[in-house]
Tab-separated table of C-alpha atoms in Angstrom:
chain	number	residue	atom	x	y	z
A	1	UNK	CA	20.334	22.766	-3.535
A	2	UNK	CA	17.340	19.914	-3.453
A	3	UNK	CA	17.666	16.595	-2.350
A	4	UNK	CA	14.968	13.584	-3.859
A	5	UNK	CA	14.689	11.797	-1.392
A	6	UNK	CA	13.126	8.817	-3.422
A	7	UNK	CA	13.430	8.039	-6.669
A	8	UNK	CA	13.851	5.087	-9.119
A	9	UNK	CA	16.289	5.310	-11.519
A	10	UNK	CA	16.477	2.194	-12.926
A	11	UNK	CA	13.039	2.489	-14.014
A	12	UNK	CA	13.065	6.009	-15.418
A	13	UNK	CA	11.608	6.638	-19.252
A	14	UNK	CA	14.560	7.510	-20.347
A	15	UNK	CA	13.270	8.414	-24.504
A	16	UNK	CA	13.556	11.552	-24.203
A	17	UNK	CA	17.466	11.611	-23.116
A	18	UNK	CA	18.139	8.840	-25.851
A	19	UNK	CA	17.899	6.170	-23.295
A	20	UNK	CA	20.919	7.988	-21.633
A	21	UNK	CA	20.849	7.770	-17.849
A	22	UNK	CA	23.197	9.859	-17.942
A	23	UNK	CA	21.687	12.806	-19.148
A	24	UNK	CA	18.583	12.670	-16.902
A	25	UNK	CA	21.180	12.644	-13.997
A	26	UNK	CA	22.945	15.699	-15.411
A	27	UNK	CA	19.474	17.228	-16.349
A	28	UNK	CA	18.878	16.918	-12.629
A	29	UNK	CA	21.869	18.570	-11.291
A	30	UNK	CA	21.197	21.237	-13.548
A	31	UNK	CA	18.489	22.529	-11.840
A	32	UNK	CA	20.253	22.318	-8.381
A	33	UNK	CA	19.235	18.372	-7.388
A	34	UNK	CA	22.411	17.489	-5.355
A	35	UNK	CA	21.876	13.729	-4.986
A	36	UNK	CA	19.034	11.296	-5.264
A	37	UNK	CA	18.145	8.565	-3.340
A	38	UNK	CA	17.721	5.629	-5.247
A	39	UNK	CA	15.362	2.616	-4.059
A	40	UNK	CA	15.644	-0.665	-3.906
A	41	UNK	CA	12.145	-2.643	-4.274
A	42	UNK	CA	13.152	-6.682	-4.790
A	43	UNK	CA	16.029	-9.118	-4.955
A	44	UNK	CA	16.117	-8.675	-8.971
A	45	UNK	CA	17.051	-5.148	-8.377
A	46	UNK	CA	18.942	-4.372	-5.936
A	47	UNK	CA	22.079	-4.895	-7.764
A	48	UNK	CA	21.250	-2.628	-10.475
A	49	UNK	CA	20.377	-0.042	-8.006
A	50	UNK	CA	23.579	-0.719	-6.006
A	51	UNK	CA	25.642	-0.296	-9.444
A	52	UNK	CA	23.800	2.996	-10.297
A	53	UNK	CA	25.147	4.280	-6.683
A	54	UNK	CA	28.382	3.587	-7.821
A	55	UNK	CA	28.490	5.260	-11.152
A	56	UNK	CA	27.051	8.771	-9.906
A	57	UNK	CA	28.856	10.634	-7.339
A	58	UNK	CA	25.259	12.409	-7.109
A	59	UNK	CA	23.278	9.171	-6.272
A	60	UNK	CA	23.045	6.838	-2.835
A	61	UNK	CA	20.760	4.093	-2.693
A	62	UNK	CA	18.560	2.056	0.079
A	63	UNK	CA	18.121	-1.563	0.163
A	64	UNK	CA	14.528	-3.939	0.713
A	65	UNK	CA	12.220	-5.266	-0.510
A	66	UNK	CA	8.686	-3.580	-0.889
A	67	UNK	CA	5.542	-5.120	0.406
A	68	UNK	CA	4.446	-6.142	-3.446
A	69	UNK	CA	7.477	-7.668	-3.951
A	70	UNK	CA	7.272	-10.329	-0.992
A	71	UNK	CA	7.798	-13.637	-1.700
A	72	UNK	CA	8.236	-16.607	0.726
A	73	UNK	CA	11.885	-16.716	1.094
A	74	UNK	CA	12.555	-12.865	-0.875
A	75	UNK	CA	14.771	-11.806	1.962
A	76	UNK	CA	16.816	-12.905	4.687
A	77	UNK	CA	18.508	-10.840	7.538
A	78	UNK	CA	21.683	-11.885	6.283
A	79	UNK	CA	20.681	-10.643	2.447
A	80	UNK	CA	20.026	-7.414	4.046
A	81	UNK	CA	22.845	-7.063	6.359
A	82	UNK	CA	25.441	-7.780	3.220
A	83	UNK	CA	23.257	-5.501	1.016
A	84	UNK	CA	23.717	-2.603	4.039
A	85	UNK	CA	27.369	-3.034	4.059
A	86	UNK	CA	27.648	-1.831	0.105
A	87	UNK	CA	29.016	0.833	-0.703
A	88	UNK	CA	26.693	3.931	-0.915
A	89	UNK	CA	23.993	2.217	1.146
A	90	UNK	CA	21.965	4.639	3.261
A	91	UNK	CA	19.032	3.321	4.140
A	92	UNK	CA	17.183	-0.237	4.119
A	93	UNK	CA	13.709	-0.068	1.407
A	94	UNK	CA	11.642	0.343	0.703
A	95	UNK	CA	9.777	-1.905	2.950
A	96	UNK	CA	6.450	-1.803	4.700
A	97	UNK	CA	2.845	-2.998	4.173
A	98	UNK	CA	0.575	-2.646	1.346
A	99	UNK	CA	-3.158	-3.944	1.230
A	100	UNK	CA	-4.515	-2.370	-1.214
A	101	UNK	CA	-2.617	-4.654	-3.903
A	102	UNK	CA	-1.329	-7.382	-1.944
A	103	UNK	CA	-4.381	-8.298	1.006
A	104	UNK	CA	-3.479	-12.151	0.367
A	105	UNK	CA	0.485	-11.505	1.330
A	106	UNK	CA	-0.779	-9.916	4.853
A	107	UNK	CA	1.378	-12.509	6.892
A	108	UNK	CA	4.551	-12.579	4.489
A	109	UNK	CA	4.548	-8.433	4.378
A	110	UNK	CA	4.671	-8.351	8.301
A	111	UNK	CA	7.108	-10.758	8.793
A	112	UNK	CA	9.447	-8.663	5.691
A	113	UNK	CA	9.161	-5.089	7.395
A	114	UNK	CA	9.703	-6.358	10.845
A	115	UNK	CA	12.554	-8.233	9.572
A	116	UNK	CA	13.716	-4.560	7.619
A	117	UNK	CA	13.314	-3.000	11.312
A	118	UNK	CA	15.164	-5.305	13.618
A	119	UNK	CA	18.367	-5.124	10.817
A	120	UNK	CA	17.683	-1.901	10.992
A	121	UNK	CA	18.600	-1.388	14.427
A	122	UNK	CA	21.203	-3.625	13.993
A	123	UNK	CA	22.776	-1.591	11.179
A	124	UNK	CA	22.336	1.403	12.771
A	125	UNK	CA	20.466	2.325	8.880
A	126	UNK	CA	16.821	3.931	8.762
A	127	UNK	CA	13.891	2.334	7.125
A	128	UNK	CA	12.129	3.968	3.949
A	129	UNK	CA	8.430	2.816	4.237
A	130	UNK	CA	5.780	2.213	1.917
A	131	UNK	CA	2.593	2.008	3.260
A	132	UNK	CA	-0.827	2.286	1.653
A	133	UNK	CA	-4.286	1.233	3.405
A	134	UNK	CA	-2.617	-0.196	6.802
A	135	UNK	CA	-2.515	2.307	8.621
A	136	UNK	CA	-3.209	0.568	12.309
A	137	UNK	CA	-0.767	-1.819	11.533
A	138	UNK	CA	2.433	0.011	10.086
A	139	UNK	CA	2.421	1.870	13.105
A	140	UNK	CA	2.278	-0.909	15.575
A	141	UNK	CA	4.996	-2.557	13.962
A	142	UNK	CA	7.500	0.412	13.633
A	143	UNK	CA	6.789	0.629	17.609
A	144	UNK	CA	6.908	-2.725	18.086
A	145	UNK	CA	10.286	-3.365	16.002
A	146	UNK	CA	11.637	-0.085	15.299
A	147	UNK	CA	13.691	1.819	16.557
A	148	UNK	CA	13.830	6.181	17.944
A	149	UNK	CA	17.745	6.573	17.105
A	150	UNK	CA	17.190	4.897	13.814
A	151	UNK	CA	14.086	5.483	12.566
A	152	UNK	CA	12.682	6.419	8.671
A	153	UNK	CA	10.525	7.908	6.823
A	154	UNK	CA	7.128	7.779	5.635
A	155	UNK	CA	7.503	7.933	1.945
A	156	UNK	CA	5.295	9.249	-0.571
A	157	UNK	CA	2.573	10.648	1.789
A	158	UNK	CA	-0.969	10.371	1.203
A	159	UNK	CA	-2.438	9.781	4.668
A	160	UNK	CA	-4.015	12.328	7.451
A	161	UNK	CA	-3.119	14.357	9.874
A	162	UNK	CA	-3.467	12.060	12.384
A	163	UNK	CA	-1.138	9.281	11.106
A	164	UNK	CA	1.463	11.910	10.508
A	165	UNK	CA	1.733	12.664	13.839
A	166	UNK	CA	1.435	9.466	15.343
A	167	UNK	CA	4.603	8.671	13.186
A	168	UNK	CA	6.184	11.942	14.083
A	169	UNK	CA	5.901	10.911	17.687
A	170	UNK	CA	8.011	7.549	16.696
A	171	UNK	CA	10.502	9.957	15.465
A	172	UNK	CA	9.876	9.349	11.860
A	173	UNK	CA	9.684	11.826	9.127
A	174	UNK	CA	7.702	12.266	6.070
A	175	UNK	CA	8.183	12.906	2.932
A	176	UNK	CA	5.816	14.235	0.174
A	177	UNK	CA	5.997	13.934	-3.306
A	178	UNK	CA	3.828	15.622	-6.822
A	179	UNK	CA	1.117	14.145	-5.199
A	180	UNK	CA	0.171	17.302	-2.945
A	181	UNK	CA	-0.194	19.097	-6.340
A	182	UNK	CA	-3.069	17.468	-7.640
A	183	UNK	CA	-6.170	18.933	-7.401
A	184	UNK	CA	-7.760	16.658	-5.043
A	185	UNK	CA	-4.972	16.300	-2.370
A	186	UNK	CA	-6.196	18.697	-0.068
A	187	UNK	CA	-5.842	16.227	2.832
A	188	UNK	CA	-1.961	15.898	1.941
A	189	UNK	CA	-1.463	19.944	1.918
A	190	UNK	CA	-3.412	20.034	4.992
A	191	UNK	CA	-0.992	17.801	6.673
A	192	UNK	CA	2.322	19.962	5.131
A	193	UNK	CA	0.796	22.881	6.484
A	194	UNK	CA	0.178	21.314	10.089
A	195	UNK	CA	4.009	19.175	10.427
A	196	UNK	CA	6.840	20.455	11.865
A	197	UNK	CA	9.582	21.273	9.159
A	198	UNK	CA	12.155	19.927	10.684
A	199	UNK	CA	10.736	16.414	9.514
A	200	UNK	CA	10.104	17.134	6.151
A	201	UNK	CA	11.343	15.649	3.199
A	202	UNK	CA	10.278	16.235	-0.395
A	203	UNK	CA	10.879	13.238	-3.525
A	204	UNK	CA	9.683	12.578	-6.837
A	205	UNK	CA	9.036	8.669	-6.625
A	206	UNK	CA	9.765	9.071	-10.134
A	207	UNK	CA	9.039	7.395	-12.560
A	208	UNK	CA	5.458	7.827	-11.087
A	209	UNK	CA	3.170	10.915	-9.960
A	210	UNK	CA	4.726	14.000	-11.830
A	211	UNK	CA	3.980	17.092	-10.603
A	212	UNK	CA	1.430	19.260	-12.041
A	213	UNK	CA	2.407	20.310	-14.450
A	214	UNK	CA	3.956	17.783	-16.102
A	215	UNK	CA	1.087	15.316	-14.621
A	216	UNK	CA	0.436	12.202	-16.918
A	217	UNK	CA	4.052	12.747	-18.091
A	218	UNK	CA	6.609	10.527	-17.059
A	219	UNK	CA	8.554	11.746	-13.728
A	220	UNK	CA	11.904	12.415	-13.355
A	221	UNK	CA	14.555	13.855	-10.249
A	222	UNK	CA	14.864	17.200	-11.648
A	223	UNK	CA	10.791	17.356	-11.098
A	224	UNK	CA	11.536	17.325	-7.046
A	225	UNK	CA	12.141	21.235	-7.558
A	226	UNK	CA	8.155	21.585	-8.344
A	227	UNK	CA	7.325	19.726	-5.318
A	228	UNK	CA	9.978	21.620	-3.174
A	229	UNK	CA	8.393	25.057	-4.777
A	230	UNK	CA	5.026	23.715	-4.179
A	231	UNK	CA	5.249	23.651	-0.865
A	232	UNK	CA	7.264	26.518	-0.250
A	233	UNK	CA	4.278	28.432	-1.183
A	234	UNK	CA	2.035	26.399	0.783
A	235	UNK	CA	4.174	27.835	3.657
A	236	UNK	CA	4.590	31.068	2.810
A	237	UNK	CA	8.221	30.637	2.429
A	238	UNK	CA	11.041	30.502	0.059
A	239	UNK	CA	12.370	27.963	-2.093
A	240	UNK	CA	15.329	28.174	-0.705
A	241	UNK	CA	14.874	27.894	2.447
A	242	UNK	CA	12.703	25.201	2.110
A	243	UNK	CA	15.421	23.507	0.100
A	244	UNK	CA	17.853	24.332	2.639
A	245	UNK	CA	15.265	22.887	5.444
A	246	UNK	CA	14.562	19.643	3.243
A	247	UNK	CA	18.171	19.312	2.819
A	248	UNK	CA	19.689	19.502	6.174
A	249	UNK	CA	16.865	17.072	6.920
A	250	UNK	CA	17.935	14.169	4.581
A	251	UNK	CA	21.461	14.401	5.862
A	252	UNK	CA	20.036	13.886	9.728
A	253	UNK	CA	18.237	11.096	8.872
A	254	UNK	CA	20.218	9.127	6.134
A	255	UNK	CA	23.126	10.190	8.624
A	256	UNK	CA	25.668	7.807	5.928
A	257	UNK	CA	24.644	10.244	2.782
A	258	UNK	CA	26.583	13.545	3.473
A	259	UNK	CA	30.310	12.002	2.427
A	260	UNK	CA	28.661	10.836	-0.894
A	261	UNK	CA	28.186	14.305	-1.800
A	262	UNK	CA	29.688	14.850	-5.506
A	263	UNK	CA	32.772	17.576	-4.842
């Protein structure tokens, strides 16, 4: 059994299921995808994401607001502490800091993901973080207003060695998604072959970055199992161990997920 640990539903190309949602879920289980984490990204929604949750045993969902989403006034601490308490909730995100769209929002984006941290610790939820060309600064603000007990993830990995570990050391994990199967994302295998496996996660981020090879295609959950194979034979392992590895991870981290496991 494979976990996604990111994934957005709501905005899944759904033509080839007949606009059925409820197929793609199905057509995940099918191929052994126990539950998907479904993200929240802005105020608009977070509902829908939160409903989603709701109508598939096999889904949870985080909470946030991502760094291209930030608005003065998006988000409020007590937005995301009534958001948290839903139902199915797991984790608060995605959040963090993105300048390679948004350089003009630098100011608002900080202000958002420290905000995500502090409720955060106040939660007792962890943080799913984006983060894309600010390096230097995601990391001082997870240690600045993050927390060890509840920490996150690094989603959707595409940076070195080096940041990897630094985040590592602030007890975060990482998560990697199709993107290590392109041909030119040597830097991301070289970190999955370097990082303790006890921190791993794997994801689709679907819609986006299918995995070779259904690159250029639309992505979809039940594409986390060529990611998860991927890198089992990056590691010279099998798939299902590293499924059972990836798994057992999830549940330590988004610590709220295991009783929404579908019977």
């Amino acid at each position: 059994m494979i976990v996604d640990s990111h994934c957005h539903l709501d905005r899944l190309n759904l033509a080839a299921y007949d606009g059925n949602l409820d197929e793609a879920v199905a057509a995940a289980h099918a191929r052994g995808i126990q539950q998907m984490l479904c993200i929240g990204i802005s105020l608009e929604n977070i509902p829908t994401v939160i409903d989603i949750a709701r109508r598939y045993p096999g889904v949870v969902a985080s909470v946030g607001v991502h760094p291209c989403d930030v608005k003065e006034g998006t988000a409020s601490v007590e937005q995301l502490k009534t958001w948290a308490a839903q139902p199915k909730v797991v984790a608060l995100g995605e959040t963090g800091l993105d300048y390679h769209y948004e350089t003009e929002s630098k100011a608002l984006q900080h202000e958002s993901f420290a905000m995500h941290l502090h409720v955060g610790k106040e939660v007792g939820l962890p943080i799913v973080v984006h983060t894309r060309e600010a390096r230097a600064d995601t990391l001082a603000l997870i240690r600045e207003h993050g927390s060890l007990e509840h920490s996150g993830v690094l989603h959707c990995f595409t940076e070195d060695w080096a940041m990897a570990r630094a985040a590592l050391d602030l007890n975060y994990y990482i998560s990697i998604s199709g993107i290590v199967t392109f041909k030119n994302a040597e830097q991301i295998r070289e970190v999955v072959q370097q990082m303790p496996l006890d921190r791993l996660l794997v994801e689709t981020d679907s819609p986006y970055l299918a995995p070779v090879p259904y690159r250029g295609k639309p992505n979809e959950p039940k594409y986390v199992r060529e990611v998860a194979q991927f890198i089992a034979d990056l590691r010279g392992m099998p798939l299902e161990q590293l499924a059972e590895i990836t798994t057992t991870n999830f549940y330590r981290l988004f610590t709220r997920a295991e009783q929404y496991l579908p019977h």
